[in-house]
Coordinates of C-alpha atoms and ligand atoms in Angstrom, one line a residue:
X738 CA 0.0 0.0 0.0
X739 CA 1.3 3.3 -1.1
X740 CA -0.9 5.0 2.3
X741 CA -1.7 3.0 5.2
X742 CA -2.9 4.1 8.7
X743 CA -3.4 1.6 11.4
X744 CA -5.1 2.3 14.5
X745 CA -4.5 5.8 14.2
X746 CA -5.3 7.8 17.5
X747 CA -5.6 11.4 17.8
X748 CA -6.8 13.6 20.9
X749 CA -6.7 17.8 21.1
X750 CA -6.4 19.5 24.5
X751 CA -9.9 20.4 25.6
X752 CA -10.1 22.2 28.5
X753 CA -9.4 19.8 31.3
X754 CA -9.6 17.3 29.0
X755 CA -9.2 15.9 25.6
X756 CA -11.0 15.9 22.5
X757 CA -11.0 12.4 20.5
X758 CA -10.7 14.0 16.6
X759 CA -9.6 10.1 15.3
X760 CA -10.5 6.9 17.0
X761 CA -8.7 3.8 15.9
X762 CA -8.6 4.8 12.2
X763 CA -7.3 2.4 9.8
X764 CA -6.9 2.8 6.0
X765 CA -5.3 1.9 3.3
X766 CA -5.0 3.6 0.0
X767 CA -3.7 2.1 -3.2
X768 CA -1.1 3.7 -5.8
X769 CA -3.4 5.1 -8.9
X770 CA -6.5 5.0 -6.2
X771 CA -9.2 7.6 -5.3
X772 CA -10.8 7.2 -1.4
X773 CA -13.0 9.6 -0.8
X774 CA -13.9 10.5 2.9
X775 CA -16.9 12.2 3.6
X776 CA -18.7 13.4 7.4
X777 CA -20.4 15.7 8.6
X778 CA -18.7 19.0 9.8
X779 CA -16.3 18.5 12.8
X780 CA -16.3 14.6 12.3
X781 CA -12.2 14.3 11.9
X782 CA -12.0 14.7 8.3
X783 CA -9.4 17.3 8.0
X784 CA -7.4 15.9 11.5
X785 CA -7.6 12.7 9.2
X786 CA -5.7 14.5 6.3
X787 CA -3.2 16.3 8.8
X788 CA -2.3 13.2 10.3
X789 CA -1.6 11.2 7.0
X790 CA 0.2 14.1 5.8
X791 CA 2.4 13.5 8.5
X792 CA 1.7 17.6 9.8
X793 CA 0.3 15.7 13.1
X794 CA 2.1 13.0 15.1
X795 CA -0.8 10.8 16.3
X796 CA -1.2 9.6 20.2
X797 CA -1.3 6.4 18.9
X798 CA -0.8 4.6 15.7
X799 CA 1.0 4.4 12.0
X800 CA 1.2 6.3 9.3
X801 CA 2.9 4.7 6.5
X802 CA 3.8 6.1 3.2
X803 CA 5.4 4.4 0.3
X804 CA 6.6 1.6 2.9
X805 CA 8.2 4.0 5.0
X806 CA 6.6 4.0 8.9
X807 CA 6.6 7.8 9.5
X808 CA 6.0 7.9 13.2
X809 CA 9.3 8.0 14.8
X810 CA 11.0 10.0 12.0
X811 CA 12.6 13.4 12.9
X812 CA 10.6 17.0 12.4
X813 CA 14.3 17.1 9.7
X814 CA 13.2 13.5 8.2
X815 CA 9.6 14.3 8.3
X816 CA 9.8 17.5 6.3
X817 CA 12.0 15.8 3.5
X818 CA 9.5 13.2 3.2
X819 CA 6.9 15.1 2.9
X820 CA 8.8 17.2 0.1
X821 CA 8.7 14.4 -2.1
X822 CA 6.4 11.9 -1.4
X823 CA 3.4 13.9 -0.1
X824 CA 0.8 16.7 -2.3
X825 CA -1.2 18.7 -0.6
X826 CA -4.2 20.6 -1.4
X827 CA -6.1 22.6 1.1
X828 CA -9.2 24.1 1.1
X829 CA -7.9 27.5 0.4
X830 CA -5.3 27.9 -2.6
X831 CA -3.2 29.8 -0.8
X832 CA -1.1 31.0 -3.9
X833 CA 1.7 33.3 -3.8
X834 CA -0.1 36.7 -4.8
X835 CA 3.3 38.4 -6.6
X836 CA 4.0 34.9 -8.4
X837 CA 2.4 33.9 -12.0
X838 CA 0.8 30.4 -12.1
X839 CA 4.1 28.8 -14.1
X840 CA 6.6 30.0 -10.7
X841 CA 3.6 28.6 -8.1
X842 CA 4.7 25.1 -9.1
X843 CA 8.1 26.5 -9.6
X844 CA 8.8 27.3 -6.6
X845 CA 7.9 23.6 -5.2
X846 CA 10.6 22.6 -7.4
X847 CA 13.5 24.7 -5.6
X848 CA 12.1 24.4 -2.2
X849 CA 12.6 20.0 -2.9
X850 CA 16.2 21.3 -4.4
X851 CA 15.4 20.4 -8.6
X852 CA 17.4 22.1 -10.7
X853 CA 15.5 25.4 -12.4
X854 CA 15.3 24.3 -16.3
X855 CA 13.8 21.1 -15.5
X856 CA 11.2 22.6 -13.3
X857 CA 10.2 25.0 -16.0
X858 CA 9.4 22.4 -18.0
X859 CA 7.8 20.1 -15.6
X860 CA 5.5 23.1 -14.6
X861 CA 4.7 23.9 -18.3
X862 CA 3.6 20.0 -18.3
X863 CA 1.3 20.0 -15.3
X864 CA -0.6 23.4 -16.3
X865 CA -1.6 22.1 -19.4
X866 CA -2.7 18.4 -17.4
X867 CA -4.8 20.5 -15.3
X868 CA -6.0 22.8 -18.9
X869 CA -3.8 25.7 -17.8
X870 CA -1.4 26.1 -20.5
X871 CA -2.4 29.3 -22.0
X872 CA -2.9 30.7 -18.4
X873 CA 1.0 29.7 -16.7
X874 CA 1.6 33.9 -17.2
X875 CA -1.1 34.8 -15.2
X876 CA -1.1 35.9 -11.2
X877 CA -3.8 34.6 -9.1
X878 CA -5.7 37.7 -8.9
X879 CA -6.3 36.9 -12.9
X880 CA -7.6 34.1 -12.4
X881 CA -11.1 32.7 -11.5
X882 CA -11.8 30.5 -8.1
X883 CA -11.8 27.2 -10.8
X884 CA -8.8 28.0 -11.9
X885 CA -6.9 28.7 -9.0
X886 CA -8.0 25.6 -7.1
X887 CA -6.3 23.5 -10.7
X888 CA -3.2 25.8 -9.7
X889 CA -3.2 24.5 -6.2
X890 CA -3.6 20.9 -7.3
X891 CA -0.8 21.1 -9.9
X892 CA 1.5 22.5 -7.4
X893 CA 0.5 19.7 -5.2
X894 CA 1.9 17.3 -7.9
X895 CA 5.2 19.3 -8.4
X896 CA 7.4 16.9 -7.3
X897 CA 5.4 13.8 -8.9
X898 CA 4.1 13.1 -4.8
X899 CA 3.2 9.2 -4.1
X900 CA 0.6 10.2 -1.8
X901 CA -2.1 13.3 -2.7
X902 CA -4.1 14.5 -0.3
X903 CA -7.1 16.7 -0.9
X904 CA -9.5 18.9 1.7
X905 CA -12.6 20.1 0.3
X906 CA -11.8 21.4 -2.8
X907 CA -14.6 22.1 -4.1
X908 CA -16.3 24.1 -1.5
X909 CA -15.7 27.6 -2.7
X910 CA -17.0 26.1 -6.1
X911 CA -20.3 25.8 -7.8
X912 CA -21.8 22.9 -8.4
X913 CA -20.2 22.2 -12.1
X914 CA -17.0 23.6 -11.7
X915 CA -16.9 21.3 -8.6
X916 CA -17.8 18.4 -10.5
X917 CA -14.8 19.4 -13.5
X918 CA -12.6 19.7 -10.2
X919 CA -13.5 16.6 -8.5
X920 CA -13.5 14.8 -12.7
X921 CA -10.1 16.1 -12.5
X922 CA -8.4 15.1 -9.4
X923 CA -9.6 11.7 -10.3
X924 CA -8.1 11.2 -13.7
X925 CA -4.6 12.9 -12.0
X926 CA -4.7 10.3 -9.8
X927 CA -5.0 7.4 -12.4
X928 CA -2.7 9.3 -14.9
X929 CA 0.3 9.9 -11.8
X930 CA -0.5 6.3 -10.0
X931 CA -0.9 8.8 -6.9
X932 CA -2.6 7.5 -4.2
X933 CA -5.4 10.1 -3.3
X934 CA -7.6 10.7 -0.4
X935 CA -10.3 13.4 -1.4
X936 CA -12.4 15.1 1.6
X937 CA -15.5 16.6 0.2
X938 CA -18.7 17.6 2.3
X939 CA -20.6 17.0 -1.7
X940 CA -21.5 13.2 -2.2
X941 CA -23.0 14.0 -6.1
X942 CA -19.6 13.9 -7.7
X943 CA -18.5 10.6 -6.2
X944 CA -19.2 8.0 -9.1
X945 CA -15.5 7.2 -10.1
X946 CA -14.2 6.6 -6.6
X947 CA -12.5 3.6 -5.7
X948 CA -13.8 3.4 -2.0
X949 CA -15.6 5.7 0.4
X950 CA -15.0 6.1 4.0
X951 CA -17.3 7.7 6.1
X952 CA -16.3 9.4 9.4
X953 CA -18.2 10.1 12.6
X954 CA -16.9 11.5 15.8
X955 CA -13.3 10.6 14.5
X956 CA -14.2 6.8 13.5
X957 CA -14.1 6.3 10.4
X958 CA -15.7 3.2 8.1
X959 CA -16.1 2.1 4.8
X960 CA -19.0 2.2 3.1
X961 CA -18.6 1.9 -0.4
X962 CA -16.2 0.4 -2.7
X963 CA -17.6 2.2 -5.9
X964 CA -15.7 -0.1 -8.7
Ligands
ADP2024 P1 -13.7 18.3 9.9 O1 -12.6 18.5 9.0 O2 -14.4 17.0 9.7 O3 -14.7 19.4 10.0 P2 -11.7 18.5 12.0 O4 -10.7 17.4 11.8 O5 -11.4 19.9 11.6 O6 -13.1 18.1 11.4 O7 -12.1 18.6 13.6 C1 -12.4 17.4 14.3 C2 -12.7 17.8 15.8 O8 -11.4 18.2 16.4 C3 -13.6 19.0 16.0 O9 -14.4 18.7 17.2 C4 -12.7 20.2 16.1 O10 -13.4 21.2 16.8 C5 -11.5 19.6 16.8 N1 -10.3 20.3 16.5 C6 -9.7 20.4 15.2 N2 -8.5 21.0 15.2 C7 -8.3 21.3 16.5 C8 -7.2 21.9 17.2 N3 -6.2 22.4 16.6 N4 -7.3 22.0 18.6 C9 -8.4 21.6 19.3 N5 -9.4 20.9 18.7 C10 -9.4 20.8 17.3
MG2025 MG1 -12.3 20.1 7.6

C-alpha cells in the first residue's frame, strides 16, 4: 500500500480534557486509487488528512507512506518526506499573490532542491494536465476561483508526490466547476498512479471513486467500494 494508517489515534487538548478527533482509524490507499472521505462538519475529516500528511504525530498509531513507517522520523526527516512523497491541497489555494501560475509550481521545485530548467518544463507539463497552458503567465488575482484551485492541485503534484491529499476542494466552487474539479483530481490520480484521499462535504460527484469512508466522531468506516 502506497498509504496505510493503522489504529490511528488522535486527541486535542480540551479544556481539562481531551477531545478524541480520530479513533482507531485504519486505511489503506492504493497507488493510482481515489478514497474519498466524507462526514459531517467536525467529524475528523481534515485531523484525518493532517495526520496522514504527516503535519500531526498521532497519540497512537502508524502512518505509512510508500513503505516507510513515518511515526518515529525526525521533524528534519519528516519534512524531507513530505517534500517528495506527499501533495497537498487545502481548502484554500493559498497562492503566492506576486507569483504567476508557471513559478507557483516552480517554486515547489526549488524548495525540494530540482534544478530550475527542469522545473520550467515540468511546470509547463502539469498546467496544461490541469488545462492551464495558456494561463501559466497569469497571477492569481487573474484568475477565476476554478482556476486557482487547478493551480493549487498542480503544485501539489510538483514533485510527482506518491501520496495526494485533498480537503474540500470544491467548497468555494459551484456545483459544475466542482464536479470538472473533482472529474479532474480523479483522472490525476490514475494518470500519476498517486494514491489520493479526497475530503468533500458533496457526495454527487463521487461516481469514479475507488472506496468511500465515512467518518463520525473521529471513527471512520467504509461504506462503499464504488468499482
Ligand atoms: P472536519 O474537517 O471533519 O470538520 P476537524 O478534523 O477539523 O473536522 O475537527 C475534528 C474535531 O477536532 C472537531 O471537534 C474540532 O473542533 C476539533 N479540532 C480540530 N482542530 C483542533 C485543534 N487544533 N485544537 C483543538 N481541537 C481541534
Ligand atoms: Mg475540515
Amino acid at each position: 500500500m502506497s498509504l496505510n494508517l493503522t489504529d490511528v489515534t488522535l486527541t486535542y487538548p480540551d479544556g481539562d480534557n481531551r477531545l478524541t478527533a480520530l479513533d482507531k482509524v485504519g486505511l489503506d490507499v492504493a497507488k493510482g486509487s481515489l478514497t474519498a472521505v466524507v462526514g459531517p462538519s467536525g467529524s475528523g475529516k481534515s485531523s484525518l488528512l493532517a495526520v496522514a500528511a504527516t503535519l500531526i504525530t498521532p497519540d497512537a498509531g502508524t502512518v505509512t507512506v510508500d513503505g516507510t513507517v513515518t511515526t518515529g522520523l525526525s521533524r528534519g526527516e519528516l519534512t524531507e518526506l513530505r517534500r517528495h512523497k506527499i501533495g497537498i491541497v487545502f481548502q484554500q489555494p493559498n497562492l503566492l499573490p506576486s507569483l504567476t501560475a508557471a513559478e507557483q509550481l516552480q517554486v515547489m521545485a526549488k524548495i525540494a532542491g530540482g534544478p530550475p530548467r527542469k522545473a520550467r518544463g515540468r511546470a509547463m507539463e502539469l498546467l496544461d494536465a490541469v488545462g492551464l497552458a495558456d494561463q501559466a503567465g497569469r497571477r492569481p488575482h487573474q484568475l477565476s476561483g476554478g482556476q486557482r484551485q487547478r493551480v493549487n492541485i498542480a503544485r501539489a503534484l510538483m514533485n510527482d508526490p506518491t501520496v495526494l491529499l485533498v480537503d474540500e476542494p470544491t467548497s468555494a466552487l459551484d456545483h459544475e466547476r466542482g464536479a470538472a474539479v473533482i472529474e479532474l483530481i480523479t483522472r490525476l490520480t490514475r494518470q500519476r498512479a498517486t494514491a489520493t484521499i479526497l475530503v468533500t462535504h458533496d457526495r454527487t460527484h463521487l461516481t469514479a471513486v475507488d472506496q468511500i469512508a465515512e467518518v463520525h466522531d473521529g471513527r471512520l468506516a467504509l461504506v462503499a467500494a464504488a468499482r
